[in-house]
PDB file of C-alpha atoms and ligand atoms in Angstrom:
ATOM      1  CA  MET A   1      90.953  35.507  98.342  1.00  0.00           C
ATOM      2  CA  VAL A   2      93.713  37.208  95.904  1.00  0.00           C
ATOM      3  CA  LYS A   3      93.366  36.200  92.540  1.00  0.00           C
ATOM      4  CA  GLY A   4      95.846  36.695  89.560  1.00  0.00           C
ATOM      5  CA  LEU A   5      98.785  34.923  87.557  1.00  0.00           C
ATOM      6  CA  VAL A   6     100.957  35.046  90.645  1.00  0.00           C
ATOM      7  CA  ALA A   7      98.634  35.079  93.384  1.00  0.00           C
ATOM      8  CA  GLY A   8     100.169  34.587  97.062  1.00  0.00           C
ATOM      9  CA  ARG A   9     103.611  34.761  95.662  1.00  0.00           C
ATOM     10  CA  LEU A  10     106.581  36.808  97.233  1.00  0.00           C
ATOM     11  CA  ALA A  11     108.454  38.590  94.695  1.00  0.00           C
ATOM     12  CA  LEU A  12     111.762  40.734  94.891  1.00  0.00           C
ATOM     13  CA  VAL A  13     112.383  43.204  92.221  1.00  0.00           C
ATOM     14  CA  THR A  14     115.748  45.064  92.147  1.00  0.00           C
ATOM     15  CA  GLY A  15     115.981  48.466  90.413  1.00  0.00           C
ATOM     16  CA  ALA A  16     112.303  48.905  91.412  1.00  0.00           C
ATOM     17  CA  GLY A  17     112.548  52.532  92.001  1.00  0.00           C
ATOM     18  CA  SER A  18     112.137  53.489  88.507  1.00  0.00           C
ATOM     19  CA  GLY A  19     111.180  52.513  84.949  1.00  0.00           C
ATOM     20  CA  ILE A  20     110.986  48.627  84.114  1.00  0.00           C
ATOM     21  CA  GLY A  21     111.532  47.557  87.858  1.00  0.00           C
ATOM     22  CA  ARG A  22     108.794  49.842  88.982  1.00  0.00           C
ATOM     23  CA  ALA A  23     106.458  48.639  86.251  1.00  0.00           C
ATOM     24  CA  ALA A  24     107.223  44.971  87.211  1.00  0.00           C
ATOM     25  CA  CYS A  25     106.185  45.784  90.943  1.00  0.00           C
ATOM     26  CA  GLN A  26     103.097  47.255  89.362  1.00  0.00           C
ATOM     27  CA  VAL A  27     102.106  44.299  87.091  1.00  0.00           C
ATOM     28  CA  LEU A  28     103.166  41.559  89.695  1.00  0.00           C
ATOM     29  CA  SER A  29     101.049  43.132  92.385  1.00  0.00           C
ATOM     30  CA  ARG A  30      98.110  43.485  90.025  1.00  0.00           C
ATOM     31  CA  GLU A  31      98.438  39.784  89.476  1.00  0.00           C
ATOM     32  CA  GLY A  32      98.512  38.940  93.182  1.00  0.00           C
ATOM     33  CA  ALA A  33     102.047  38.932  94.266  1.00  0.00           C
ATOM     34  CA  THR A  34     103.109  40.409  97.341  1.00  0.00           C
ATOM     35  CA  VAL A  35     106.107  42.833  96.249  1.00  0.00           C
ATOM     36  CA  ILE A  36     109.223  43.874  97.603  1.00  0.00           C
ATOM     37  CA  ALA A  37     110.637  46.776  95.847  1.00  0.00           C
ATOM     38  CA  ALA A  38     114.550  46.986  96.277  1.00  0.00           C
ATOM     39  CA  ASP A  39     116.446  49.944  94.890  1.00  0.00           C
ATOM     40  CA  LYS A  40     119.730  51.977  95.538  1.00  0.00           C
ATOM     41  CA  HIS A  41     117.345  54.878  96.644  1.00  0.00           C
ATOM     42  CA  HIS A  42     114.941  53.476  99.432  1.00  0.00           C
ATOM     43  CA  ASP A  43     112.775  56.678  98.771  1.00  0.00           C
ATOM     44  CA  SER A  44     112.078  55.816  95.107  1.00  0.00           C
ATOM     45  CA  ALA A  45     111.476  52.109  96.020  1.00  0.00           C
ATOM     46  CA  LEU A  46     108.995  53.409  98.786  1.00  0.00           C
ATOM     47  CA  GLU A  47     107.331  55.618  96.085  1.00  0.00           C
ATOM     48  CA  THR A  48     106.900  52.625  93.981  1.00  0.00           C
ATOM     49  CA  ILE A  49     105.114  50.647  96.807  1.00  0.00           C
ATOM     50  CA  LYS A  50     102.902  53.610  97.684  1.00  0.00           C
ATOM     51  CA  ALA A  51     101.929  54.934  94.298  1.00  0.00           C
ATOM     52  CA  HIS A  52     102.289  52.157  91.851  1.00  0.00           C
ATOM     53  CA  THR A  53     101.235  48.819  93.257  1.00  0.00           C
ATOM     54  CA  ALA A  54      97.903  47.419  93.933  1.00  0.00           C
ATOM     55  CA  LEU A  55      98.292  48.974  97.317  1.00  0.00           C
ATOM     56  CA  ALA A  56      97.390  52.230  95.753  1.00  0.00           C
ATOM     57  CA  SER A  57      93.880  50.822  94.705  1.00  0.00           C
ATOM     58  CA  GLY A  58      93.451  49.582  98.215  1.00  0.00           C
ATOM     59  CA  ALA A  59      93.684  45.860  97.328  1.00  0.00           C
ATOM     60  CA  PHE A  60      96.320  45.121  99.865  1.00  0.00           C
ATOM     61  CA  ASP A  61      96.947  45.990 103.555  1.00  0.00           C
ATOM     62  CA  VAL A  62     100.074  48.263 104.048  1.00  0.00           C
ATOM     63  CA  GLY A  63     101.902  45.419 105.708  1.00  0.00           C
ATOM     64  CA  ASP A  64     102.061  43.306 102.672  1.00  0.00           C
ATOM     65  CA  HIS A  65     104.277  44.978 100.345  1.00  0.00           C
ATOM     66  CA  SER A  66     107.673  46.470 101.413  1.00  0.00           C
ATOM     67  CA  ALA A  67     110.415  48.717 100.087  1.00  0.00           C
ATOM     68  CA  MET A  68     114.257  47.980 100.722  1.00  0.00           C
ATOM     69  CA  GLU A  69     117.466  49.682 100.339  1.00  0.00           C
ATOM     70  CA  LEU A  70     119.839  47.348  98.103  1.00  0.00           C
ATOM     71  CA  ASP A  71     123.038  47.844  96.185  1.00  0.00           C
ATOM     72  CA  VAL A  72     122.980  45.005  93.917  1.00  0.00           C
ATOM     73  CA  SER A  73     126.861  45.223  93.176  1.00  0.00           C
ATOM     74  CA  ASN A  74     127.685  44.838  96.849  1.00  0.00           C
ATOM     75  CA  SER A  75     127.359  41.284  98.560  1.00  0.00           C
ATOM     76  CA  LYS A  76     126.726  42.608 102.039  1.00  0.00           C
ATOM     77  CA  SER A  77     123.939  44.709 100.747  1.00  0.00           C
ATOM     78  CA  VAL A  78     122.385  41.557  98.998  1.00  0.00           C
ATOM     79  CA  GLN A  79     122.800  39.391 101.892  1.00  0.00           C
ATOM     80  CA  GLY A  80     121.271  42.058 104.318  1.00  0.00           C
ATOM     81  CA  VAL A  81     118.025  42.326 102.033  1.00  0.00           C
ATOM     82  CA  LEU A  82     117.607  38.490 102.212  1.00  0.00           C
ATOM     83  CA  GLN A  83     117.961  38.485 106.167  1.00  0.00           C
ATOM     84  CA  ASN A  84     115.323  41.550 106.241  1.00  0.00           C
ATOM     85  CA  ILE A  85     113.030  39.296 104.081  1.00  0.00           C
ATOM     86  CA  LEU A  86     113.384  36.194 105.907  1.00  0.00           C
ATOM     87  CA  LYS A  87     112.815  38.027 109.159  1.00  0.00           C
ATOM     88  CA  GLN A  88     109.757  39.820 107.738  1.00  0.00           C
ATOM     89  CA  TYR A  89     108.006  37.209 105.589  1.00  0.00           C
ATOM     90  CA  LYS A  90     109.622  34.108 107.262  1.00  0.00           C
ATOM     91  CA  ALA A  91     110.277  32.524 103.616  1.00  0.00           C
ATOM     92  CA  PRO A  92     112.515  33.712 100.632  1.00  0.00           C
ATOM     93  CA  PRO A  93     110.876  35.234  97.407  1.00  0.00           C
ATOM     94  CA  THR A  94     110.063  32.619  94.916  1.00  0.00           C
ATOM     95  CA  ILE A  95     110.030  35.404  92.230  1.00  0.00           C
ATOM     96  CA  VAL A  96     113.238  37.191  91.570  1.00  0.00           C
ATOM     97  CA  VAL A  97     113.366  40.006  88.932  1.00  0.00           C
ATOM     98  CA  ASN A  98     116.916  41.533  88.279  1.00  0.00           C
ATOM     99  CA  SER A  99     116.083  44.996  86.890  1.00  0.00           C
ATOM    100  CA  ALA A 100     118.828  47.117  88.458  1.00  0.00           C
ATOM    101  CA  GLY A 101     120.789  48.448  85.668  1.00  0.00           C
ATOM    102  CA  ILE A 102     123.027  51.398  84.765  1.00  0.00           C
ATOM    103  CA  THR A 103     124.840  52.984  81.690  1.00  0.00           C
ATOM    104  CA  LYS A 104     128.009  54.950  81.534  1.00  0.00           C
ATOM    105  CA  ASP A 105     128.518  55.568  77.736  1.00  0.00           C
ATOM    106  CA  ASN A 106     131.553  56.404  75.824  1.00  0.00           C
ATOM    107  CA  TRP A 107     133.505  55.505  72.776  1.00  0.00           C
ATOM    108  CA  LEU A 108     135.483  52.475  73.256  1.00  0.00           C
ATOM    109  CA  LEU A 109     138.618  54.594  72.562  1.00  0.00           C
ATOM    110  CA  LYS A 110     137.681  56.870  75.353  1.00  0.00           C
ATOM    111  CA  MET A 111     136.050  54.760  77.824  1.00  0.00           C
ATOM    112  CA  SER A 112     137.749  55.040  81.522  1.00  0.00           C
ATOM    113  CA  GLU A 113     138.469  51.801  83.193  1.00  0.00           C
ATOM    114  CA  SER A 114     136.190  53.073  86.393  1.00  0.00           C
ATOM    115  CA  ASP A 115     133.192  53.502  83.851  1.00  0.00           C
ATOM    116  CA  TYR A 116     133.829  49.993  82.381  1.00  0.00           C
ATOM    117  CA  ASP A 117     134.106  48.716  86.014  1.00  0.00           C
ATOM    118  CA  SER A 118     131.158  50.254  87.537  1.00  0.00           C
ATOM    119  CA  VAL A 119     128.726  49.082  84.504  1.00  0.00           C
ATOM    120  CA  LEU A 120     129.887  45.626  84.896  1.00  0.00           C
ATOM    121  CA  ASP A 121     129.615  45.640  88.595  1.00  0.00           C
ATOM    122  CA  VAL A 122     126.071  46.475  88.704  1.00  0.00           C
ATOM    123  CA  ASN A 123     124.633  44.881  85.527  1.00  0.00           C
ATOM    124  CA  LEU A 124     126.704  41.672  85.721  1.00  0.00           C
ATOM    125  CA  LYS A 125     128.067  41.116  88.963  1.00  0.00           C
ATOM    126  CA  GLY A 126     124.741  42.536  90.690  1.00  0.00           C
ATOM    127  CA  THR A 127     122.897  39.867  88.537  1.00  0.00           C
ATOM    128  CA  PHE A 128     125.367  37.125  89.804  1.00  0.00           C
ATOM    129  CA  LEU A 129     124.924  38.146  93.329  1.00  0.00           C
ATOM    130  CA  VAL A 130     121.333  38.477  93.713  1.00  0.00           C
ATOM    131  CA  MET A 131     120.705  35.096  91.599  1.00  0.00           C
ATOM    132  CA  GLN A 132     123.194  33.414  93.780  1.00  0.00           C
ATOM    133  CA  THR A 133     121.913  34.634  97.023  1.00  0.00           C
ATOM    134  CA  PHE A 134     118.341  33.970  96.265  1.00  0.00           C
ATOM    135  CA  ALA A 135     118.536  30.888  94.444  1.00  0.00           C
ATOM    136  CA  LYS A 136     120.502  29.198  97.518  1.00  0.00           C
ATOM    137  CA  ALA A 137     117.795  30.686  99.888  1.00  0.00           C
ATOM    138  CA  MET A 138     115.293  28.779  97.569  1.00  0.00           C
ATOM    139  CA  THR A 139     116.957  25.583  97.565  1.00  0.00           C
ATOM    140  CA  GLU A 140     117.588  25.937 101.258  1.00  0.00           C
ATOM    141  CA  ALA A 141     113.898  26.457 102.101  1.00  0.00           C
ATOM    142  CA  SER A 142     113.032  23.729  99.341  1.00  0.00           C
ATOM    143  CA  VAL A 143     110.634  25.963  97.191  1.00  0.00           C
ATOM    144  CA  THR A 144     110.465  26.366  93.593  1.00  0.00           C
ATOM    145  CA  GLY A 145     110.846  29.572  91.804  1.00  0.00           C
ATOM    146  CA  SER A 146     111.480  31.805  88.963  1.00  0.00           C
ATOM    147  CA  ILE A 147     114.184  34.256  88.153  1.00  0.00           C
ATOM    148  CA  VAL A 148     113.850  36.826  85.416  1.00  0.00           C
ATOM    149  CA  ASN A 149     116.894  38.716  84.402  1.00  0.00           C
ATOM    150  CA  ILE A 150     116.794  41.923  82.622  1.00  0.00           C
ATOM    151  CA  SER A 151     119.504  42.207  79.563  1.00  0.00           C
ATOM    152  CA  SER A 152     118.995  43.990  76.526  1.00  0.00           C
ATOM    153  CA  ILE A 153     118.785  43.753  72.812  1.00  0.00           C
ATOM    154  CA  VAL A 154     121.978  45.744  72.404  1.00  0.00           C
ATOM    155  CA  GLY A 155     123.760  42.740  74.163  1.00  0.00           C
ATOM    156  CA  LYS A 156     122.972  40.897  71.037  1.00  0.00           C
ATOM    157  CA  TYR A 157     123.788  43.380  68.367  1.00  0.00           C
ATOM    158  CA  GLY A 158     126.096  45.822  70.111  1.00  0.00           C
ATOM    159  CA  ASN A 159     125.610  49.602  70.256  1.00  0.00           C
ATOM    160  CA  LEU A 160     127.675  52.577  69.582  1.00  0.00           C
ATOM    161  CA  GLY A 161     129.180  54.002  72.722  1.00  0.00           C
ATOM    162  CA  GLN A 162     128.251  50.999  74.965  1.00  0.00           C
ATOM    163  CA  SER A 163     131.058  48.426  74.834  1.00  0.00           C
ATOM    164  CA  ASN A 164     130.816  48.181  78.668  1.00  0.00           C
ATOM    165  CA  TYR A 165     126.913  48.068  78.872  1.00  0.00           C
ATOM    166  CA  THR A 166     126.590  45.628  75.811  1.00  0.00           C
ATOM    167  CA  ALA A 167     129.204  43.224  77.254  1.00  0.00           C
ATOM    168  CA  SER A 168     127.242  43.351  80.541  1.00  0.00           C
ATOM    169  CA  LYS A 169     124.136  42.503  78.845  1.00  0.00           C
ATOM    170  CA  ALA A 170     125.369  39.762  76.686  1.00  0.00           C
ATOM    171  CA  GLY A 171     126.966  38.379  79.867  1.00  0.00           C
ATOM    172  CA  VAL A 172     123.642  38.372  81.545  1.00  0.00           C
ATOM    173  CA  VAL A 173     122.098  36.212  78.805  1.00  0.00           C
ATOM    174  CA  ALA A 174     124.965  33.712  79.133  1.00  0.00           C
ATOM    175  CA  MET A 175     124.739  33.676  82.806  1.00  0.00           C
ATOM    176  CA  THR A 176     120.963  33.042  82.558  1.00  0.00           C
ATOM    177  CA  LYS A 177     121.474  30.074  80.288  1.00  0.00           C
ATOM    178  CA  THR A 178     124.117  28.736  82.691  1.00  0.00           C
ATOM    179  CA  ALA A 179     121.846  29.240  85.731  1.00  0.00           C
ATOM    180  CA  ALA A 180     118.976  27.514  84.240  1.00  0.00           C
ATOM    181  CA  LYS A 181     121.100  24.380  83.398  1.00  0.00           C
ATOM    182  CA  GLU A 182     122.207  24.266  87.147  1.00  0.00           C
ATOM    183  CA  LEU A 183     118.999  25.263  88.831  1.00  0.00           C
ATOM    184  CA  GLY A 184     116.534  23.247  86.703  1.00  0.00           C
ATOM    185  CA  LYS A 185     116.891  20.305  89.234  1.00  0.00           C
ATOM    186  CA  PHE A 186     115.547  22.340  91.961  1.00  0.00           C
ATOM    187  CA  ASN A 187     112.791  23.466  89.632  1.00  0.00           C
ATOM    188  CA  ILE A 188     113.978  27.124  89.717  1.00  0.00           C
ATOM    189  CA  ARG A 189     113.477  28.489  86.208  1.00  0.00           C
ATOM    190  CA  VAL A 190     115.774  31.148  84.974  1.00  0.00           C
ATOM    191  CA  ASN A 191     115.104  33.296  81.938  1.00  0.00           C
ATOM    192  CA  ALA A 192     116.168  36.501  80.467  1.00  0.00           C
ATOM    193  CA  VAL A 193     113.905  39.526  78.852  1.00  0.00           C
ATOM    194  CA  LEU A 194     115.817  41.673  76.071  1.00  0.00           C
ATOM    195  CA  PRO A 195     113.994  44.968  75.990  1.00  0.00           C
ATOM    196  CA  GLY A 196     114.536  47.017  72.923  1.00  0.00           C
ATOM    197  CA  PHE A 197     114.092  51.029  73.440  1.00  0.00           C
ATOM    198  CA  ILE A 198     111.789  51.409  76.417  1.00  0.00           C
ATOM    199  CA  ASN A 199     110.541  54.999  77.676  1.00  0.00           C
ATOM    200  CA  THR A 200     112.198  55.017  81.022  1.00  0.00           C
ATOM    201  CA  PRO A 201     114.849  57.542  82.337  1.00  0.00           C
ATOM    202  CA  ILE A 202     117.837  55.319  81.289  1.00  0.00           C
ATOM    203  CA  VAL A 203     117.240  56.191  77.750  1.00  0.00           C
ATOM    204  CA  LYS A 204     116.857  59.959  78.230  1.00  0.00           C
ATOM    205  CA  THR A 205     120.656  60.474  77.699  1.00  0.00           C
ATOM    206  CA  VAL A 206     120.400  59.087  74.144  1.00  0.00           C
ATOM    207  CA  PRO A 207     120.713  62.009  71.931  1.00  0.00           C
ATOM    208  CA  ASP A 208     117.042  62.850  69.924  1.00  0.00           C
ATOM    209  CA  LYS A 209     119.052  62.314  66.502  1.00  0.00           C
ATOM    210  CA  VAL A 210     120.364  58.850  67.485  1.00  0.00           C
ATOM    211  CA  MET A 211     116.767  57.862  69.023  1.00  0.00           C
ATOM    212  CA  MET A 212     115.194  58.858  65.821  1.00  0.00           C
ATOM    213  CA  MET A 213     117.544  56.785  63.679  1.00  0.00           C
ATOM    214  CA  MET A 214     117.060  53.979  66.133  1.00  0.00           C
ATOM    215  CA  LEU A 215     113.221  54.229  65.838  1.00  0.00           C
ATOM    216  CA  MET A 216     113.538  53.966  62.142  1.00  0.00           C
ATOM    217  CA  LEU A 217     114.542  50.513  62.658  1.00  0.00           C
ATOM    218  CA  VAL A 218     111.628  49.551  64.961  1.00  0.00           C
ATOM    219  CA  PRO A 219     108.844  48.010  62.720  1.00  0.00           C
ATOM    220  CA  LEU A 220     106.323  48.967  65.214  1.00  0.00           C
ATOM    221  CA  GLY A 221     107.691  52.609  64.849  1.00  0.00           C
ATOM    222  CA  ARG A 222     107.727  53.658  68.615  1.00  0.00           C
ATOM    223  CA  MET A 223     109.526  53.053  71.863  1.00  0.00           C
ATOM    224  CA  GLY A 224     108.056  50.363  74.351  1.00  0.00           C
ATOM    225  CA  GLU A 225     106.481  51.201  77.654  1.00  0.00           C
ATOM    226  CA  PRO A 226     107.820  49.799  80.666  1.00  0.00           C
ATOM    227  CA  GLU A 227     104.503  48.062  81.379  1.00  0.00           C
ATOM    228  CA  GLU A 228     104.952  46.111  78.037  1.00  0.00           C
ATOM    229  CA  ILE A 229     108.311  44.733  79.541  1.00  0.00           C
ATOM    230  CA  ALA A 230     106.460  43.992  82.924  1.00  0.00           C
ATOM    231  CA  GLU A 231     103.768  41.934  81.210  1.00  0.00           C
ATOM    232  CA  VAL A 232     106.377  39.541  79.931  1.00  0.00           C
ATOM    233  CA  ILE A 233     108.375  39.616  83.165  1.00  0.00           C
ATOM    234  CA  THR A 234     104.981  38.579  84.993  1.00  0.00           C
ATOM    235  CA  PHE A 235     104.312  35.806  82.288  1.00  0.00           C
ATOM    236  CA  LEU A 236     107.682  34.291  82.941  1.00  0.00           C
ATOM    237  CA  SER A 237     107.350  34.606  86.644  1.00  0.00           C
ATOM    238  CA  SER A 238     103.929  32.664  86.465  1.00  0.00           C
ATOM    239  CA  ASP A 239     103.183  29.064  86.164  1.00  0.00           C
ATOM    240  CA  LYS A 240     101.779  29.979  82.659  1.00  0.00           C
ATOM    241  CA  SER A 241     105.517  29.829  81.681  1.00  0.00           C
ATOM    242  CA  SER A 242     106.245  26.425  83.508  1.00  0.00           C
ATOM    243  CA  PHE A 243     108.137  24.627  80.689  1.00  0.00           C
ATOM    244  CA  ILE A 244     110.236  27.859  79.672  1.00  0.00           C
ATOM    245  CA  THR A 245     113.792  28.100  81.273  1.00  0.00           C
ATOM    246  CA  GLY A 246     117.066  29.131  79.902  1.00  0.00           C
ATOM    247  CA  ALA A 247     115.188  31.438  77.447  1.00  0.00           C
ATOM    248  CA  ALA A 248     116.104  34.931  76.061  1.00  0.00           C
ATOM    249  CA  ILE A 249     113.198  36.679  74.969  1.00  0.00           C
ATOM    250  CA  ASP A 250     113.330  39.760  72.682  1.00  0.00           C
ATOM    251  CA  VAL A 251     110.685  42.449  73.563  1.00  0.00           C
ATOM    252  CA  THR A 252     111.708  45.159  71.109  1.00  0.00           C
ATOM    253  CA  GLY A 253     108.848  46.061  68.850  1.00  0.00           C
ATOM    254  CA  GLY A 254     110.559  43.867  66.054  1.00  0.00           C
ATOM    255  CA  PHE A 255     113.838  45.792  66.123  1.00  0.00           C
TER     256      PHE A 255
HETATM  257  P1  NAP B 301     116.212  53.096  85.413  1.00  0.00           P
HETATM  258  O1  NAP B 301     114.612  53.900  85.031  1.00  0.00           O
HETATM  259  O2  NAP B 301     117.089  53.891  85.282  1.00  0.00           O
HETATM  260  O3  NAP B 301     115.908  51.987  86.463  1.00  0.00           O
HETATM  261  C1  NAP B 301     116.991  51.448  86.990  1.00  0.00           C
HETATM  262  C2  NAP B 301     116.904  51.497  88.587  1.00  0.00           C
HETATM  263  O4  NAP B 301     117.994  50.755  88.981  1.00  0.00           O
HETATM  264  C3  NAP B 301     116.962  52.958  89.125  1.00  0.00           C
HETATM  265  O5  NAP B 301     116.044  53.042  89.937  1.00  0.00           O
HETATM  266  C4  NAP B 301     118.409  52.797  89.490  1.00  0.00           C
HETATM  267  O6  NAP B 301     118.735  53.946  90.546  1.00  0.00           O
HETATM  268  C5  NAP B 301     118.656  51.592  90.007  1.00  0.00           C
HETATM  269  N1  NAP B 301     119.828  51.171  90.240  1.00  0.00           N
HETATM  270  C6  NAP B 301     120.914  51.591  89.761  1.00  0.00           C
HETATM  271  N2  NAP B 301     122.148  50.946  90.346  1.00  0.00           N
HETATM  272  C7  NAP B 301     121.536  50.145  91.301  1.00  0.00           C
HETATM  273  C8  NAP B 301     122.394  49.217  92.191  1.00  0.00           C
HETATM  274  N3  NAP B 301     123.618  49.230  92.320  1.00  0.00           N
HETATM  275  N4  NAP B 301     121.674  48.577  93.236  1.00  0.00           N
HETATM  276  C9  NAP B 301     120.250  48.670  93.139  1.00  0.00           C
HETATM  277  N5  NAP B 301     119.514  49.468  92.188  1.00  0.00           N
HETATM  278  C10 NAP B 301     120.299  50.214  91.312  1.00  0.00           C
HETATM  279  O7  NAP B 301     116.183  52.237  84.014  1.00  0.00           O
HETATM  280  P2  NAP B 301     115.154  50.989  83.257  1.00  0.00           P
HETATM  281  O8  NAP B 301     115.046  51.459  81.818  1.00  0.00           O
HETATM  282  O9  NAP B 301     113.857  50.999  84.107  1.00  0.00           O
HETATM  283  O10 NAP B 301     116.282  49.894  83.134  1.00  0.00           O
HETATM  284  C11 NAP B 301     115.865  48.759  83.994  1.00  0.00           C
HETATM  285  C12 NAP B 301     116.587  47.450  83.269  1.00  0.00           C
HETATM  286  O11 NAP B 301     116.298  47.275  81.821  1.00  0.00           O
HETATM  287  C13 NAP B 301     118.233  47.815  83.471  1.00  0.00           C
HETATM  288  O12 NAP B 301     118.980  46.621  83.587  1.00  0.00           O
HETATM  289  C14 NAP B 301     118.437  48.229  82.029  1.00  0.00           C
HETATM  290  O13 NAP B 301     119.667  47.999  81.660  1.00  0.00           O
HETATM  291  C15 NAP B 301     117.431  47.448  81.170  1.00  0.00           C
HETATM  292  N6  NAP B 301     117.058  47.868  79.813  1.00  0.00           N
HETATM  293  C16 NAP B 301     116.549  48.994  79.660  1.00  0.00           C
HETATM  294  C17 NAP B 301     116.116  49.369  78.347  1.00  0.00           C
HETATM  295  C18 NAP B 301     115.438  50.697  78.220  1.00  0.00           C
HETATM  296  O14 NAP B 301     115.432  51.164  76.849  1.00  0.00           O
HETATM  297  N7  NAP B 301     114.912  51.483  79.195  1.00  0.00           N
HETATM  298  C19 NAP B 301     116.507  48.551  77.267  1.00  0.00           C
HETATM  299  C20 NAP B 301     116.944  47.477  77.590  1.00  0.00           C
HETATM  300  C21 NAP B 301     117.416  47.072  78.815  1.00  0.00           C
HETATM  301  P3  NAP B 301     119.422  55.252  89.938  1.00  0.00           P
HETATM  302  O15 NAP B 301     118.407  56.003  89.435  1.00  0.00           O
HETATM  303  O16 NAP B 301     120.062  55.918  91.221  1.00  0.00           O
HETATM  304  O17 NAP B 301     120.517  54.742  89.110  1.00  0.00           O
END
């Protein structure tokens, strides 16, 4: 029998081909969930399943976890993934982690309308489409669930060059709180995690000088690792957090 914090649960993770999403697949599977890794790039999602889940340690059959191609900003793509899941697993996921996200940084005075739109489309509208589609599927199947949305600490404080990104991440927190209020009656919990600076490809574009200045503001004096976010995601996904909903939890090393 599979043991763990989320044993026997089906989990969908978006943005699962890299960084925090990949680490979430790793920790959720370690804690007994069957994981569906969904990403814009099927290959990277498959790599997550093959190399980073409990499958790699031989704990699962190949058939249990799966990788799917998903563009969170496209409602047809989100619907398609739901239909694939219902066909393959005969039930919707009861854990949904919204980790897909992009940055397109520039000064406010120079930012193009298309860079503004694309960041809002993926980070905010994508979170909306995935939440709406999968929460609806959970209510139709009369199952309870947990949704975890990945915001960012800069959504709270702002950040140079990120007027699009910070707005999208502040929006994710507000939408999380609204969804928690609406979905509580179905026993679907919705929470947000606000990571600080985490060692993933998304922060590689931050200039070294800026990163050093940022790290001086982190009491723990270092960047976080994606696994440190994934542990919190898994806690929020599990029944250990059964009375937490509408929360926005900073995981920043004290930043
Ligand atoms: P990452 O390593 O770049 O991973 C993000 C993943 O999402 C990538 O595989 C990316 O594919 C995928 N993706 C992009 N657009 C997508 C779409 N439309 N549909 C589906 N998947 C898509 O970044 P990360 O650091 O793990 O970030 C994960 C989440 O944490 C993001 O929401 C990010 O904003 C948030 N966050 C990160 C940090 C940090 O310091 N790392 C801090 C605060 C918040 P591509 O590589 O092709 O784009």
